[in-house]
Structures are given as structure tokens and as C-alpha cells.
Short mmCIF file of C-alpha atoms (C1' of nucleotides) and ligand atoms in Angstrom, two decimals:
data_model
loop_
_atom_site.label_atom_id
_atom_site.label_comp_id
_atom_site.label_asym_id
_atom_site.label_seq_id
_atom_site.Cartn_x
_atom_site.Cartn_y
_atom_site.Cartn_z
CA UNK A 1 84.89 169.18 52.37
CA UNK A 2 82.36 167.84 54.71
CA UNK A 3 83.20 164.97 57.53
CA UNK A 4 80.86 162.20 58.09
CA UNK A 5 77.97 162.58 60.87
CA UNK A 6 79.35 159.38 62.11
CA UNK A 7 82.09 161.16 63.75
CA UNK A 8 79.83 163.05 65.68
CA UNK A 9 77.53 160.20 66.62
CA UNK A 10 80.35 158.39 67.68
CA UNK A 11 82.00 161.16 69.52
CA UNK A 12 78.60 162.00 71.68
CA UNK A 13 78.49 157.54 72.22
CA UNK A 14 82.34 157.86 73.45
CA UNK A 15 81.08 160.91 76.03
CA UNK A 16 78.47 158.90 77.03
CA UNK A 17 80.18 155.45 77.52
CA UNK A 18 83.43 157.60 79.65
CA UNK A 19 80.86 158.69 82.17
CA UNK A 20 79.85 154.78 82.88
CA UNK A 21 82.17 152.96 85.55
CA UNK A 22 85.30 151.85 84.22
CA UNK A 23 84.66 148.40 82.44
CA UNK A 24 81.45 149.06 81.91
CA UNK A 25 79.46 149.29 78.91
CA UNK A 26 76.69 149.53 76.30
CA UNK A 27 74.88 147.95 73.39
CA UNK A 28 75.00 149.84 69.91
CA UNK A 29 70.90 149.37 70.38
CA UNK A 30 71.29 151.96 73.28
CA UNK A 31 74.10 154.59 72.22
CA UNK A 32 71.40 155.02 69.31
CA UNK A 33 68.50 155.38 71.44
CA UNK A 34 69.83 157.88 73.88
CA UNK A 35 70.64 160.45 71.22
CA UNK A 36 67.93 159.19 68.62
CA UNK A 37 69.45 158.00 65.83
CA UNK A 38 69.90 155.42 63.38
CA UNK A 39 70.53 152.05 65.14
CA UNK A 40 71.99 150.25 62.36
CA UNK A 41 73.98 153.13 61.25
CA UNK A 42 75.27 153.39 64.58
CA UNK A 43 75.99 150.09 64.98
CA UNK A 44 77.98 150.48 61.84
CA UNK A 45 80.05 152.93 63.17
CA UNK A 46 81.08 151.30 66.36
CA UNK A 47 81.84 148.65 64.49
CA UNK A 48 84.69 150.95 62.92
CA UNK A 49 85.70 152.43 65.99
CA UNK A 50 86.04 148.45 67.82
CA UNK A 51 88.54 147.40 64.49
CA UNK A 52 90.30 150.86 65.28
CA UNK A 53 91.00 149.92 68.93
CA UNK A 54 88.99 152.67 70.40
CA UNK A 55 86.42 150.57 72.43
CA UNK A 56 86.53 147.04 72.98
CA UNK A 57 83.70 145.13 71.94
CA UNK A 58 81.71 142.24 74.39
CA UNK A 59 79.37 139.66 71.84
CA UNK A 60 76.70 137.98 72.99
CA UNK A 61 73.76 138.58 75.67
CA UNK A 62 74.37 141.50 77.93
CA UNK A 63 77.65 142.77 75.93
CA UNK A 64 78.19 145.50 74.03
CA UNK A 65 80.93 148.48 73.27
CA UNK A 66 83.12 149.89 75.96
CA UNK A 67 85.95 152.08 76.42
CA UNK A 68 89.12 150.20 75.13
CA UNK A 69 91.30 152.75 77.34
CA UNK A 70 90.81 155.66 80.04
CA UNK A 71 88.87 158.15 78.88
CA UNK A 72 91.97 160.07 79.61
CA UNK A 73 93.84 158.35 76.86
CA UNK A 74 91.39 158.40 74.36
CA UNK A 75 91.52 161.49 72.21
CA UNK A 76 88.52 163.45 69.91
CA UNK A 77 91.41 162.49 67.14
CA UNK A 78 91.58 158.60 67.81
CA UNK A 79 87.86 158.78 66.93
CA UNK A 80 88.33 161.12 63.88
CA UNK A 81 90.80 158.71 62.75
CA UNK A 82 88.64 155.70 63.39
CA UNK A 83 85.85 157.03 60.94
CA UNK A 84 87.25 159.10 58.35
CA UNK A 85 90.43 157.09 58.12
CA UNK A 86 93.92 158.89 58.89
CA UNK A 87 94.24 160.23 54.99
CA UNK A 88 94.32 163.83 54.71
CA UNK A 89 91.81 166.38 53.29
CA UNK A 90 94.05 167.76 51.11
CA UNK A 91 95.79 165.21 48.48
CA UNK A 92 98.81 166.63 45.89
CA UNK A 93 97.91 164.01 43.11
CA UNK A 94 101.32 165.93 41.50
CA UNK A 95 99.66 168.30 38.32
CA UNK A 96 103.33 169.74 38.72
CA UNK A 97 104.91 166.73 36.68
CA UNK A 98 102.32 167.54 33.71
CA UNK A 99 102.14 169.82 31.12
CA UNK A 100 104.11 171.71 28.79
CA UNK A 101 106.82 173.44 30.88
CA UNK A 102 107.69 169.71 32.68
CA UNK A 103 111.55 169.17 32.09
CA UNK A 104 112.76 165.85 31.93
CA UNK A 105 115.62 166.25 34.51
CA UNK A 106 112.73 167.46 36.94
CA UNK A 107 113.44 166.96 40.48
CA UNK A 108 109.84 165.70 42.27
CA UNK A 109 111.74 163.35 45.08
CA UNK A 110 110.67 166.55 47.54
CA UNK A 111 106.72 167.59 48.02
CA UNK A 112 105.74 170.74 46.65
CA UNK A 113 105.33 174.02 48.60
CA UNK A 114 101.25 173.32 48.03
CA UNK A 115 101.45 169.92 49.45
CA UNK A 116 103.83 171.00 52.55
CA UNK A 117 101.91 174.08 53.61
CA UNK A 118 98.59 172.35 53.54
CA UNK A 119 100.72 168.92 55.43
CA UNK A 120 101.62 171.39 58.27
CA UNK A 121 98.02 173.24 58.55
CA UNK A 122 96.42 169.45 58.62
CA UNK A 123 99.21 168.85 61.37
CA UNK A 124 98.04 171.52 63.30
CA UNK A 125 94.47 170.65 63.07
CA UNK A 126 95.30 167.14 64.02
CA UNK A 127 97.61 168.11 67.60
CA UNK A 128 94.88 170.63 68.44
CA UNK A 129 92.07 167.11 68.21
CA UNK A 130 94.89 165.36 70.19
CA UNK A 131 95.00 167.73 72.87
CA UNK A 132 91.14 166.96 73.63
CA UNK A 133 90.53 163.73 75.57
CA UNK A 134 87.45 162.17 76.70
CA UNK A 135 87.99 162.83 80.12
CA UNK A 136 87.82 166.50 79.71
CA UNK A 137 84.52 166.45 77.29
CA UNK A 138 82.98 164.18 80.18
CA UNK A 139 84.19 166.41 82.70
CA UNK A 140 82.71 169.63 80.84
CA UNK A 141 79.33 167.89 79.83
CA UNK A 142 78.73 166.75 83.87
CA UNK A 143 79.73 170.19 85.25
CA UNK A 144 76.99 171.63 83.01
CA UNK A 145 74.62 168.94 84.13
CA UNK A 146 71.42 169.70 85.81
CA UNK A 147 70.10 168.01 88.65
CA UNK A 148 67.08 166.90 87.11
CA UNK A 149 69.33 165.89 84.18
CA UNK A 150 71.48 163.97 85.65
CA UNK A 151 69.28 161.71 87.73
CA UNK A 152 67.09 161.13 84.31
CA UNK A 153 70.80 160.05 83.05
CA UNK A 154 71.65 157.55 85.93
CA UNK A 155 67.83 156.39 85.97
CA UNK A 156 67.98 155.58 82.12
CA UNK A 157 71.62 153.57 82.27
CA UNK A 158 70.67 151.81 85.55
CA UNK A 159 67.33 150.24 83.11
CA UNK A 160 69.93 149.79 80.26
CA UNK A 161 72.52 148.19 82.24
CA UNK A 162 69.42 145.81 84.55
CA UNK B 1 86.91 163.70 54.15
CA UNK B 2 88.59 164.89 51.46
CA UNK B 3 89.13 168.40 49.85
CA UNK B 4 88.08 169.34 46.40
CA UNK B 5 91.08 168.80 43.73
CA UNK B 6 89.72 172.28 42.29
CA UNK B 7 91.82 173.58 45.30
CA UNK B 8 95.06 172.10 44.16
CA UNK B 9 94.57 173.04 40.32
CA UNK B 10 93.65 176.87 41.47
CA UNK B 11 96.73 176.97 43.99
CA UNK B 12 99.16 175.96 41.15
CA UNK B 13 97.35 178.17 38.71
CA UNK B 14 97.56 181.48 41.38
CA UNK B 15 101.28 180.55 41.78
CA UNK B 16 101.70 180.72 38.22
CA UNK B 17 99.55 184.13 37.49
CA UNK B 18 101.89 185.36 40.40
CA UNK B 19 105.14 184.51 38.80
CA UNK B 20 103.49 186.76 35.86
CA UNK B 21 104.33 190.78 35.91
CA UNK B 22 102.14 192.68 38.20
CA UNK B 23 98.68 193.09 36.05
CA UNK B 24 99.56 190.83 33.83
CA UNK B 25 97.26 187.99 33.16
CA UNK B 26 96.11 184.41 31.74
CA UNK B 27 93.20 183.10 30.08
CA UNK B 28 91.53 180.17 31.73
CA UNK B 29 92.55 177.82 28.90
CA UNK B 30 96.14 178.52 29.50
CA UNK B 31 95.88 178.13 32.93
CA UNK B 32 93.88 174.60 32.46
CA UNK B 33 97.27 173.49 29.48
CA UNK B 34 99.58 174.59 31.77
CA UNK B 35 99.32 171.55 34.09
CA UNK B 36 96.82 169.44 31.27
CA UNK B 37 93.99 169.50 33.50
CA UNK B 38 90.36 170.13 32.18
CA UNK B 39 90.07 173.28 30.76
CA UNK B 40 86.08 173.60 31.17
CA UNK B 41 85.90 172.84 34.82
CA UNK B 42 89.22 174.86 35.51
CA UNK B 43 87.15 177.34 33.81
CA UNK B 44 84.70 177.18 36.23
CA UNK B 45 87.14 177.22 39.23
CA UNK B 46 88.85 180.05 38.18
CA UNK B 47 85.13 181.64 37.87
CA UNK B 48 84.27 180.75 41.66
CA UNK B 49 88.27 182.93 42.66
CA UNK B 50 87.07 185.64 40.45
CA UNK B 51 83.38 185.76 42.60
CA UNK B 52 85.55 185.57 45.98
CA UNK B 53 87.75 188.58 44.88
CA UNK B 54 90.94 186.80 44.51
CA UNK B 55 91.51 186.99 41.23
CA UNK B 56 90.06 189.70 38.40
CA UNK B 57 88.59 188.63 34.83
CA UNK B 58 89.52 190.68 32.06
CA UNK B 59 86.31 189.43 29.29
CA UNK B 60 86.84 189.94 25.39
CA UNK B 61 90.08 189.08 23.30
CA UNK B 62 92.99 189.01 25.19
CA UNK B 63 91.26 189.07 28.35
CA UNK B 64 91.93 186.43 31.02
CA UNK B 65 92.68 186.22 34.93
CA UNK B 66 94.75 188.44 36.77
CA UNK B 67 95.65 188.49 40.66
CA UNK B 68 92.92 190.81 42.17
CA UNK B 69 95.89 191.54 44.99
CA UNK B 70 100.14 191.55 45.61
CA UNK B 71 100.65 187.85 45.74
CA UNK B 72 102.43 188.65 49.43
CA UNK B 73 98.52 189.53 49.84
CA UNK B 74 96.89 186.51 49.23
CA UNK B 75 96.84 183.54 51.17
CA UNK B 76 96.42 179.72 50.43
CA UNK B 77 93.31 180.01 52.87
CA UNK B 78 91.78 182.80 50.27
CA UNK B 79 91.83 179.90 47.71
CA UNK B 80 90.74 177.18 49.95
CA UNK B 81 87.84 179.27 51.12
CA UNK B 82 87.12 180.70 47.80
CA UNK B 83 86.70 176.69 46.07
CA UNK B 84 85.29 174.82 49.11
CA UNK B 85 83.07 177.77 50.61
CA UNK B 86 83.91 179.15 54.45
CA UNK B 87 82.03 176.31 56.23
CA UNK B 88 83.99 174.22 58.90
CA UNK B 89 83.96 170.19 58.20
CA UNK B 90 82.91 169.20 61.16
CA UNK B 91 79.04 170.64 61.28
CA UNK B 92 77.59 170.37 65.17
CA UNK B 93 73.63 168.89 64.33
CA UNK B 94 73.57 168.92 67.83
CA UNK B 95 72.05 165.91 68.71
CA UNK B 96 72.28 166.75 72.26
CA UNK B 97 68.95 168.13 71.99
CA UNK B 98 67.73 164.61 70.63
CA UNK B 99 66.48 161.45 72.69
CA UNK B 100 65.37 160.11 76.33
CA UNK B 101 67.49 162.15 78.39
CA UNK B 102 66.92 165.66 77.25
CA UNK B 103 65.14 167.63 79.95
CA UNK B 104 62.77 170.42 78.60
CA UNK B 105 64.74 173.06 80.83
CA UNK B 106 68.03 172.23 79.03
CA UNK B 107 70.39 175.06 78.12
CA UNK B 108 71.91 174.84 74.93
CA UNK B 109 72.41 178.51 73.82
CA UNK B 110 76.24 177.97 74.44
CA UNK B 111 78.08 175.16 71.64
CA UNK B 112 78.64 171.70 72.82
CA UNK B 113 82.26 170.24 74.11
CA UNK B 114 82.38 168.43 71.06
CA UNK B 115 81.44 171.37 68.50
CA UNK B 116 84.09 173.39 70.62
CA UNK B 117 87.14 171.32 70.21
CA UNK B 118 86.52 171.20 66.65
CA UNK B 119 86.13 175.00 65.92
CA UNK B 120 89.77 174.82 67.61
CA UNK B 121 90.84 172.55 65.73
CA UNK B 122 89.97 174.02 62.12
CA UNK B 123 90.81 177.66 63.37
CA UNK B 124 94.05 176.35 63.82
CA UNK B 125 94.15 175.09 60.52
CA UNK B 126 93.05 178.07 59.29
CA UNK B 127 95.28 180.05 60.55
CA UNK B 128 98.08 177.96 59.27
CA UNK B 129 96.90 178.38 56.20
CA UNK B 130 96.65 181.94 56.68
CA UNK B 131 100.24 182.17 56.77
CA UNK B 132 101.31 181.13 53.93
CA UNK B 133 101.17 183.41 50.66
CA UNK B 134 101.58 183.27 47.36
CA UNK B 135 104.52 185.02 47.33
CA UNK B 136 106.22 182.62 49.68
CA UNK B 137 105.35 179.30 47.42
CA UNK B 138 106.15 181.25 44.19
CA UNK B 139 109.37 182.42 45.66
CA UNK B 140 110.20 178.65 46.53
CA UNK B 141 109.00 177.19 43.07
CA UNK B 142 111.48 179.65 41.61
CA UNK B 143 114.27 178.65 44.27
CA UNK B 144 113.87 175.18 42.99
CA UNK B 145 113.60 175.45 39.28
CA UNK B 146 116.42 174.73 36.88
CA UNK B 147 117.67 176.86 34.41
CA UNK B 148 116.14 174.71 31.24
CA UNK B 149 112.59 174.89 33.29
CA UNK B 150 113.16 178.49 33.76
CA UNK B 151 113.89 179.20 30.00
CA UNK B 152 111.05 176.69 28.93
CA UNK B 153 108.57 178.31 31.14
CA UNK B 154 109.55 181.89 29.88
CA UNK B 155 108.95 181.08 26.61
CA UNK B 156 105.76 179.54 27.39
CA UNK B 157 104.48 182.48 28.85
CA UNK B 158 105.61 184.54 26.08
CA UNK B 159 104.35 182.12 23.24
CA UNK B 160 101.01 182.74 25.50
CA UNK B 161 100.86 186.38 25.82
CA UNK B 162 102.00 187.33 21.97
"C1'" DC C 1 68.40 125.60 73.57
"C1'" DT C 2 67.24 130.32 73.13
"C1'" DA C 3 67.62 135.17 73.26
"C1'" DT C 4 70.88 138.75 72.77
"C1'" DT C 5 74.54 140.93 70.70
"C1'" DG C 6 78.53 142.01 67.57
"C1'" DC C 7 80.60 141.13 62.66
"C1'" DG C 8 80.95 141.62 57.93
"C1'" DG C 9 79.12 141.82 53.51
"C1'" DA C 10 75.53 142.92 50.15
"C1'" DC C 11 72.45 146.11 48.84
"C1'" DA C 12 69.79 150.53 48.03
"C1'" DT C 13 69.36 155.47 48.06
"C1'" DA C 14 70.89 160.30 48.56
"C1'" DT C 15 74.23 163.72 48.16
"C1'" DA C 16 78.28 165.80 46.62
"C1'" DG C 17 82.09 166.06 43.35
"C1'" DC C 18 83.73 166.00 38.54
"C1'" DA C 19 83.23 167.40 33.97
"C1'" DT C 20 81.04 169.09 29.67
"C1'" DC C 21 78.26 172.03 26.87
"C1'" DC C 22 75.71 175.95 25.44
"C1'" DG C 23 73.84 180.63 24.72
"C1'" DG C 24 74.72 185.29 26.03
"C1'" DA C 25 77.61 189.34 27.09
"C1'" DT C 26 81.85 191.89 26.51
"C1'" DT C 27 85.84 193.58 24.22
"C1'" DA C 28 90.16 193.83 21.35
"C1'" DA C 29 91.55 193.74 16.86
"C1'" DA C 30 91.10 193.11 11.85
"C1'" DT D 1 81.48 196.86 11.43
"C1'" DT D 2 82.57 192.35 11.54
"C1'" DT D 3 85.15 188.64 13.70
"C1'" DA D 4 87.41 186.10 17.07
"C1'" DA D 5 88.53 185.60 21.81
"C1'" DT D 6 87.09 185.43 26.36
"C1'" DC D 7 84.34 185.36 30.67
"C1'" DC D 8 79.64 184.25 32.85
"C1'" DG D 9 75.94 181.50 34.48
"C1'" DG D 10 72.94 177.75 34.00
"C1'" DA D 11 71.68 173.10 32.53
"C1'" DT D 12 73.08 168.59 32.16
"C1'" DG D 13 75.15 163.93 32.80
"C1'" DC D 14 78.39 160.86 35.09
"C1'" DT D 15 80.84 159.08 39.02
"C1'" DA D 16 82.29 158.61 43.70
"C1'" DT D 17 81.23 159.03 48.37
"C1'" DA D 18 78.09 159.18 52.21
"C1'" DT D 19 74.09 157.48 54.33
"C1'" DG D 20 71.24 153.86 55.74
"C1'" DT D 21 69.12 148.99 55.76
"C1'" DC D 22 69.16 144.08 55.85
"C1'" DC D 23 70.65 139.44 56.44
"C1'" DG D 24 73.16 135.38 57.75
"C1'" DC D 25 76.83 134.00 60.81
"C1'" DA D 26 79.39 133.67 65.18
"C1'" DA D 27 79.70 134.18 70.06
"C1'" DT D 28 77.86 134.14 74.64
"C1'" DA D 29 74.91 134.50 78.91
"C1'" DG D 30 71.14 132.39 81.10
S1 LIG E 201 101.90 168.84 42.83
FE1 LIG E 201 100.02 169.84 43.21
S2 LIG E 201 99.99 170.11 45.38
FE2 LIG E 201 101.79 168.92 45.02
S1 LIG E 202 75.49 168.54 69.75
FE1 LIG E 202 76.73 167.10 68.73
S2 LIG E 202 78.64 168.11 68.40
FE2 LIG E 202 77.34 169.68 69.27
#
DNA sequence: CTATTGCGGACATATAGCATCCGGATTAAA
DNA sequence: TTTAATCCGGATGCTATATGTCCGCAATAG
């Protein structure tokens, strides 16, 4: 059970585009170059997370991705979803109606204890990723920030944004 | 995303061995014809719970699997963990560390936002899963089943056993 | 008109999951 | 002591998913 490295890549892209001014955004070509990574993958990905409603998406010269929302209203869970898809891990593909011991009259119309308990630990998992916005991964991520860091940061988007 | 099936076939097959007398056991093969799965690769599941300590192998004639614990003692996470291996989903390759911006002075001996939310995310998860026993899903399996089931799985058992 | 950029599909490769088979070791029972 | 049942670990093949690239098309700013 491993989840793509897209969801990461997108997730660090997201971080990055929250800390721009509000309507303001960035080429796939860039959110790949400022973490060093695959730009077609990448672009790939943001393509997902523009059909998802997570960013919005500006073609043509000088466009590229921005945020859809506030950064406040954009959850670590919106962008889970986006990539993986909203499925769950675990999926009951009912073994209980097969077999020897399977009675006719069986009753199925109610999940099985299996498929419930892993339903409500998925459910937890998922309110926990809601609880996490962009705003406060920005926040965290510019409080750490060094000096020298951030002026590198601002001098970087200022030559991708000119 | 998505969870190994071996998880669901060993879950139903540990709620079975715990409806089963207290040392009392089942080969692999009638664990694997109990719900018509593959009786090879449930083989080899029911290998990887006997390596994680959740269940004990009896070898030679008559042998079989037994729960290594009181089913109140074992938890759906024990399984989980025991077929998919303790690692979280979401793996941190901390691309942080990667690209234009990174200044050489950067501190990144403490985890990322990112990685962080995550890590609460699945410990959540976890610990839902932690909750629920054996005991509690064989208890509700036997809530549920008819009388006929009841009989018919009986005299499986004992057909199995003799 | 041209350069830039996103969109979607086709394609190729790598990794993980699914499943089988076999020889060896162990043990109960005939 | 022989036989049959059973677990163990490794080797193997197949399939599905993940990863990654490429290309033609559409849209748009200058
Ligand atoms: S029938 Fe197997 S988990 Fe629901
Ligand atoms: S550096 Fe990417 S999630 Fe930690």
C-alpha cells in the first residue's frame, strides 16, 4: 500500500503556489524546476489536480496553474483526492458470499464487520487530512524560513513571474 | 492506493480460526476452501501472519494455523501490518532538499509540514484499527448468522477437523 | 503570426501485486 | 518404518499499477 509521489509533488507545488499573491500563478515548467523534478510528470499531475477543481488553470503565454480557492479552503485531502482518486485503500470484494458454508437465504444487504471497521479507520484518516489546509502548511514552511532563504525565494518567483 | 486483498482473505480467515476452540486450528487449505480463494497464495499469506506472530503453525499431519493470542488480543491492525509491512503510504522523499531555492545552511533535521500531517493522518488510522479485535468482529459475525449457517458451518468445521 | 502554455491521448518502462510450483523439513498416524 | 499431511522458503511467470515521455491540438498574449 504505497501512494503515488505525485501527491507529494503536488502537495509541495500547492505550498508553493499559496505563498504567491492571491490570483497569481505558475507554469507546470516552474513548479518542476523549483523542487527538481520531472516536468512532464508534473505537468501531468496538475493536469489532474485542474479537472479536480483544486487550481484553476490559465492557457496560453504567461498562464499557468493557480490556486482555484484560498489556501484556507484548500485541504492536504482535496489534493489526496485529486491524485489517488477518492476510492479507498481497503476494498471488501465480498469472499463472505463464497464458499461452502454460504446459505442461500444469506443476508449481505449490510457491509461486513471487516469492511465497516476498516470504512471508519479510512474515515478517520481522511478528517485528520481535512483538518490540514494550505494556509497552515504555508504558514509553518515561512515561519521556518531563513532570511537568506526567503529572499532567494522572492528573487527566483519575481524572474519566473517577469 | 489500494491495499493488498491478502488483507481481506487473512481477516476473514483469523475470524474464522477465532470462532474455533481455543488451540484449536486449520490447515491453510481449509482456510483458502472456506471462502474459495487460492489456496497457494493464501498459503503464503497465512505464512507472512505466522512470521509476524499472529498466528502459530503446527507442521506435519494434522498440523495447521492456530491463533498465536486470545482473539480479544489481536487486532485488525496486527493483520494489516503483518500482510502490507509497518510502512506508512505516504513516504516523505523530501524534495525540499531538491532545486534552486535550497540554501546550503538549510535545516531539515525536523520532518516537513507535509510529512507531518500525514504521520497524523495514518496514526489515526492506525489507531482505529487498533481498536477493533477479533473478538469484536467474530462476536458480530455470530450475532448475524442464521441458524442453517450456524449448523452448516459446524459441520464444516467438524467434517474438517475429523 | 509566433511563442508560450495547458490538454489529452498514445506510448514505453519500471515496480509492485497476484498466483503457482517445487524441493525440503517436520510430524502424526498407519 | 513407511506414508501421507502439512508448513517453509525460494524461484518463477503473469498482470496491473505507477512512473515517465512524447506529440499534436487548442488557446492566448504580444
Ligand atoms: S466480505 Fe470481505 S471484507 Fe467484506
Ligand atoms: S519533503 Fe516532501 S513531504 Fe517532506
Amino acid at each position: 500500500m504505497k501512494m503515488s509521489e505525485g501527491v507529494e509533488w503536488t502537495a509541495h507545488a500547492c505550498v508553493l503556489l499559496a505563498a504567491l499573491p492571491k490570483g497569481v500563478g505558475l507554469p507546470a515548467n516552474a513548479l518542476a524546476e523549483f523542487h527538481a523534478l520531472a516536468p512532464a510528470y508534473m505537468a501531468k499531475h496538475m493536469q489532474a489536480l485542474a479537472r479536480a477543481g483544486v487550481v484553476e488553470s490559465v492557457r496560453g503565454a504567461g498562464g499557468g496553474y493557480r490556486l482555484a480557492r484560498a489556501p484556507r479552503d484548500i485541504s492536504l485531502w482535496d489534493i489526496v483526492e485529486a491524485i489517488e482518486g477518492g476510492e479507498p485503500a481497503f476494498r471488501c470484494v465480498e469472499i463472505r458470499q463464497q464458499g461452502p458454508c454460504v446459505t442461500p437465504q444469506g443476508d449481505f444487504r449490510k457491509p461486513c464487520e471487516i469492511h465497516a471497521a476498516f470504512a471508519r479507520a479510512e474515515n478517520a484518516w481522511r478528517i485528520e487530512l481535512k483538518s490540514v489546509s494550505l494556509a497552515d502548511m504555508a504558514a509553518e514552511v515561512a515561519r521556518k524560513a531563513t532570511p537568506q532563504k526567503r529572499a532567494l525565494l522572492t528573487q527566483w518567483i519575481t524572474g519566473k513571474l517577469a
